[in-house]
mmCIF file of C-alpha atoms in Angstrom:
data_model
loop_
_atom_site.group_PDB
_atom_site.id
_atom_site.type_symbol
_atom_site.label_atom_id
_atom_site.label_comp_id
_atom_site.label_asym_id
_atom_site.label_seq_id
_atom_site.Cartn_x
_atom_site.Cartn_y
_atom_site.Cartn_z
ATOM 1 C CA UNK K 1 4.861 -1.151 -24.756
ATOM 2 C CA UNK K 2 1.180 -2.585 -25.092
ATOM 3 C CA UNK K 3 0.062 -0.010 -22.592
ATOM 4 C CA UNK K 4 1.641 2.606 -24.662
ATOM 5 C CA UNK K 5 0.189 1.715 -27.992
ATOM 6 C CA UNK K 6 -3.408 1.558 -26.295
ATOM 7 C CA UNK K 7 -2.566 5.207 -25.418
ATOM 8 C CA UNK K 8 -1.461 6.431 -28.789
ATOM 9 C CA UNK K 9 -4.696 4.518 -30.174
ATOM 10 C CA UNK K 10 -6.785 6.711 -27.916
ATOM 11 C CA UNK K 11 -5.086 9.629 -28.405
ATOM 12 C CA UNK K 12 -6.123 9.290 -32.195
ATOM 13 C CA UNK K 13 -9.821 8.336 -31.150
ATOM 14 C CA UNK K 14 -9.954 11.418 -28.725
ATOM 15 C CA UNK K 15 -8.693 14.235 -31.024
ATOM 16 C CA UNK K 16 -9.033 16.478 -27.475
ATOM 17 C CA UNK K 17 -5.028 15.946 -27.236
ATOM 18 C CA UNK K 18 -3.988 16.695 -30.482
ATOM 19 C CA UNK K 19 -2.000 19.752 -29.596
ATOM 20 C CA UNK K 20 -1.223 18.546 -25.886
ATOM 21 C CA UNK K 21 2.583 17.586 -26.403
ATOM 22 C CA UNK K 22 3.083 17.038 -22.700
ATOM 23 C CA UNK K 23 0.559 14.133 -23.020
ATOM 24 C CA UNK K 24 2.237 12.810 -25.997
ATOM 25 C CA UNK K 25 5.701 12.792 -24.490
ATOM 26 C CA UNK K 26 4.004 11.019 -21.449
ATOM 27 C CA UNK K 27 3.041 8.219 -23.461
ATOM 28 C CA UNK K 28 6.422 7.759 -25.183
ATOM 29 C CA UNK K 29 8.033 7.729 -21.877
ATOM 30 C CA UNK K 30 6.078 4.545 -20.915
ATOM 31 C CA UNK K 31 6.140 2.522 -17.640
ATOM 32 C CA UNK K 32 9.588 1.640 -16.179
ATOM 33 C CA UNK K 33 10.255 -1.938 -17.037
ATOM 34 C CA UNK K 34 10.672 -3.296 -13.417
ATOM 35 C CA UNK K 35 6.984 -1.983 -12.636
ATOM 36 C CA UNK K 36 4.978 -3.375 -15.590
ATOM 37 C CA UNK K 37 4.973 -6.918 -14.341
ATOM 38 C CA UNK K 38 4.467 -8.978 -10.897
ATOM 39 C CA UNK K 39 6.454 -12.008 -12.366
ATOM 40 C CA UNK K 40 9.815 -12.053 -13.649
ATOM 41 C CA UNK K 41 12.222 -14.770 -14.863
ATOM 42 C CA UNK K 42 15.689 -13.840 -14.834
ATOM 43 C CA UNK K 43 18.154 -16.023 -16.719
ATOM 44 C CA UNK K 44 21.860 -15.798 -15.784
ATOM 45 C CA UNK K 45 25.008 -17.042 -17.705
ATOM 46 C CA UNK K 46 27.767 -17.482 -15.661
ATOM 47 C CA UNK K 47 31.474 -18.088 -16.718
ATOM 48 C CA UNK K 48 35.158 -18.287 -15.495
ATOM 49 C CA UNK K 49 36.472 -16.397 -18.431
ATOM 50 C CA UNK K 50 35.896 -13.759 -20.635
ATOM 51 C CA UNK K 51 36.487 -15.821 -23.639
ATOM 52 C CA UNK K 52 33.787 -18.048 -22.666
ATOM 53 C CA UNK K 53 31.485 -15.093 -21.492
ATOM 54 C CA UNK K 54 31.776 -13.896 -24.822
ATOM 55 C CA UNK K 55 31.277 -17.286 -26.594
ATOM 56 C CA UNK K 56 28.445 -19.069 -24.444
ATOM 57 C CA UNK K 57 26.596 -16.092 -23.125
ATOM 58 C CA UNK K 58 26.662 -14.277 -26.475
ATOM 59 C CA UNK K 59 25.189 -17.678 -28.154
ATOM 60 C CA UNK K 60 22.565 -17.860 -25.148
ATOM 61 C CA UNK K 61 21.562 -14.232 -25.710
ATOM 62 C CA UNK K 62 21.129 -15.076 -29.343
ATOM 63 C CA UNK K 63 18.892 -17.861 -29.067
ATOM 64 C CA UNK K 64 16.672 -16.678 -25.898
ATOM 65 C CA UNK K 65 14.092 -15.085 -27.680
ATOM 66 C CA UNK K 66 13.840 -18.116 -30.024
ATOM 67 C CA UNK K 67 13.455 -20.471 -27.147
ATOM 68 C CA UNK K 68 10.922 -18.536 -25.202
ATOM 69 C CA UNK K 69 8.537 -18.701 -28.304
ATOM 70 C CA UNK K 70 8.926 -22.072 -28.808
ATOM 71 C CA UNK K 71 8.288 -23.043 -25.486
ATOM 72 C CA UNK K 72 6.118 -20.696 -24.796
ATOM 73 C CA UNK K 73 3.579 -20.213 -27.525
ATOM 74 C CA UNK K 74 1.333 -23.234 -26.632
ATOM 75 C CA UNK K 75 1.418 -22.642 -22.860
ATOM 76 C CA UNK K 76 -2.332 -21.342 -22.460
ATOM 77 C CA UNK K 77 -1.619 -19.905 -18.889
ATOM 78 C CA UNK K 78 0.944 -17.026 -20.152
ATOM 79 C CA UNK K 79 -0.399 -14.178 -21.843
ATOM 80 C CA UNK K 80 2.933 -12.924 -23.017
ATOM 81 C CA UNK K 81 6.632 -12.745 -22.081
ATOM 82 C CA UNK K 82 9.469 -10.617 -23.058
ATOM 83 C CA UNK K 83 13.244 -9.735 -22.819
ATOM 84 C CA UNK K 84 13.108 -6.159 -21.222
ATOM 85 C CA UNK K 85 16.825 -5.559 -19.411
ATOM 86 C CA UNK K 86 20.176 -6.898 -19.528
ATOM 87 C CA UNK K 87 23.003 -6.537 -16.846
ATOM 88 C CA UNK K 88 26.521 -7.646 -16.193
ATOM 89 C CA UNK K 89 25.948 -7.640 -12.644
ATOM 90 C CA UNK K 90 25.013 -11.010 -10.961
ATOM 91 C CA UNK K 91 22.255 -10.513 -8.319
ATOM 92 C CA UNK K 92 22.835 -13.834 -6.706
ATOM 93 C CA UNK K 93 26.183 -15.532 -4.710
ATOM 94 C CA UNK K 94 28.404 -17.059 -7.195
ATOM 95 C CA UNK K 95 31.272 -19.356 -6.755
ATOM 96 C CA UNK K 96 34.360 -16.330 -6.669
ATOM 97 C CA UNK K 97 36.032 -18.244 -9.928
ATOM 98 C CA UNK K 98 33.121 -17.751 -11.712
ATOM 99 C CA UNK K 99 33.538 -13.923 -12.022
ATOM 100 C CA UNK K 100 31.471 -13.244 -15.498
ATOM 101 C CA UNK K 101 27.836 -12.939 -15.207
ATOM 102 C CA UNK K 102 25.411 -11.675 -18.015
ATOM 103 C CA UNK K 103 21.942 -11.649 -16.752
ATOM 104 C CA UNK K 104 18.518 -10.882 -18.685
ATOM 105 C CA UNK K 105 15.102 -10.007 -17.051
ATOM 106 C CA UNK K 106 11.996 -11.410 -18.524
ATOM 107 C CA UNK K 107 8.635 -9.920 -17.543
ATOM 108 C CA UNK K 108 5.841 -12.224 -17.664
ATOM 109 C CA UNK K 109 2.116 -11.595 -17.606
ATOM 110 C CA UNK K 110 0.224 -14.645 -16.647
ATOM 111 C CA UNK K 111 -3.409 -15.194 -17.791
ATOM 112 C CA UNK K 112 -4.764 -16.478 -14.331
ATOM 113 C CA UNK K 113 -3.537 -16.316 -10.731
ATOM 114 C CA UNK K 114 -0.401 -18.329 -10.079
ATOM 115 C CA UNK K 115 -0.640 -21.710 -8.174
ATOM 116 C CA UNK K 116 1.664 -24.336 -7.299
ATOM 117 C CA UNK K 117 0.298 -26.456 -10.065
ATOM 118 C CA UNK K 118 1.055 -23.407 -12.577
ATOM 119 C CA UNK K 119 4.475 -22.944 -11.312
ATOM 120 C CA UNK K 120 5.640 -26.480 -11.540
ATOM 121 C CA UNK K 121 4.618 -26.652 -14.887
ATOM 122 C CA UNK K 122 6.267 -23.063 -15.901
ATOM 123 C CA UNK K 123 9.504 -24.109 -14.317
ATOM 124 C CA UNK K 124 9.506 -27.514 -16.196
ATOM 125 C CA UNK K 125 8.984 -25.158 -19.562
ATOM 126 C CA UNK K 126 12.402 -23.182 -18.160
ATOM 127 C CA UNK K 127 14.272 -26.177 -17.723
ATOM 128 C CA UNK K 128 13.667 -27.246 -21.254
ATOM 129 C CA UNK K 129 14.431 -23.757 -22.245
ATOM 130 C CA UNK K 130 17.676 -24.102 -20.475
ATOM 131 C CA UNK K 131 18.655 -27.604 -21.692
ATOM 132 C CA UNK K 132 17.658 -26.616 -25.331
ATOM 133 C CA UNK K 133 20.063 -23.486 -25.122
ATOM 134 C CA UNK K 134 22.922 -25.613 -23.860
ATOM 135 C CA UNK K 135 22.248 -28.342 -26.615
ATOM 136 C CA UNK K 136 22.077 -26.113 -29.306
ATOM 137 C CA UNK K 137 25.452 -24.514 -28.113
ATOM 138 C CA UNK K 138 27.171 -27.819 -28.153
ATOM 139 C CA UNK K 139 25.751 -28.581 -31.523
ATOM 140 C CA UNK K 140 26.641 -25.187 -33.161
ATOM 141 C CA UNK K 141 30.216 -25.909 -31.955
ATOM 142 C CA UNK K 142 30.705 -29.386 -33.386
ATOM 143 C CA UNK K 143 30.596 -31.090 -29.983
ATOM 144 C CA UNK K 144 32.982 -28.860 -28.457
ATOM 145 C CA UNK K 145 32.647 -29.198 -24.843
ATOM 146 C CA UNK K 146 31.434 -26.031 -22.552
ATOM 147 C CA UNK K 147 33.427 -25.157 -20.000
ATOM 148 C CA UNK K 148 32.667 -27.290 -16.734
ATOM 149 C CA UNK K 149 32.143 -24.287 -14.605
ATOM 150 C CA UNK K 150 29.993 -22.419 -17.288
ATOM 151 C CA UNK K 151 26.508 -22.529 -16.588
ATOM 152 C CA UNK K 152 22.993 -21.098 -16.975
ATOM 153 C CA UNK K 153 20.805 -20.362 -14.065
ATOM 154 C CA UNK K 154 16.806 -19.771 -14.036
ATOM 155 C CA UNK K 155 14.919 -17.889 -11.504
ATOM 156 C CA UNK K 156 11.755 -16.884 -11.074
ATOM 157 C CA UNK K 157 11.626 -13.407 -9.271
ATOM 158 C CA UNK K 158 8.752 -11.299 -7.834
ATOM 159 C CA UNK K 159 8.639 -7.526 -8.558
ATOM 160 C CA UNK K 160 9.989 -6.740 -4.923
ATOM 161 C CA UNK K 161 12.975 -9.122 -5.429
ATOM 162 C CA UNK K 162 14.806 -7.305 -8.185
ATOM 163 C CA UNK K 163 16.625 -5.006 -5.922
ATOM 164 C CA UNK K 164 19.931 -6.968 -6.065
ATOM 165 C CA UNK K 165 20.227 -7.675 -9.852
ATOM 166 C CA UNK K 166 21.336 -4.253 -11.289
ATOM 167 C CA UNK K 167 18.620 -3.844 -13.765
#
């Protein structure tokens, strides 16, 4: 989206494209989300029942943006990160009793080249996000326990690993 806005800005600065509709259409189409980043985070909510999916996974979805901002706003190694796509298909092998899976794809732009140290710090941030989301769900539901078979998984993927996820 940022790239598209930059192109629109250039369009207005360079009046030469003022009447070129095909150029403008190309800007609006944008870049396919799965090609925008080199690194992605997949957050998957996996449950055994449709009701758990509706309650638990809907809550996770509603809070995910807020937790991203809370955990990553002071994480200087990340330029930006945002949720781009959602799917009901699970790209990982899961226990066959856990039939319901909702996954969100988050693109991430690091400010620097990734290293083992950066990966470790980043993983710790996402474990904190997962823990916070689960705790908020429990508090929201007045201590109601989450179905023991429900879970949230967070995986870091590279662009070439997105094939099986259904995004």
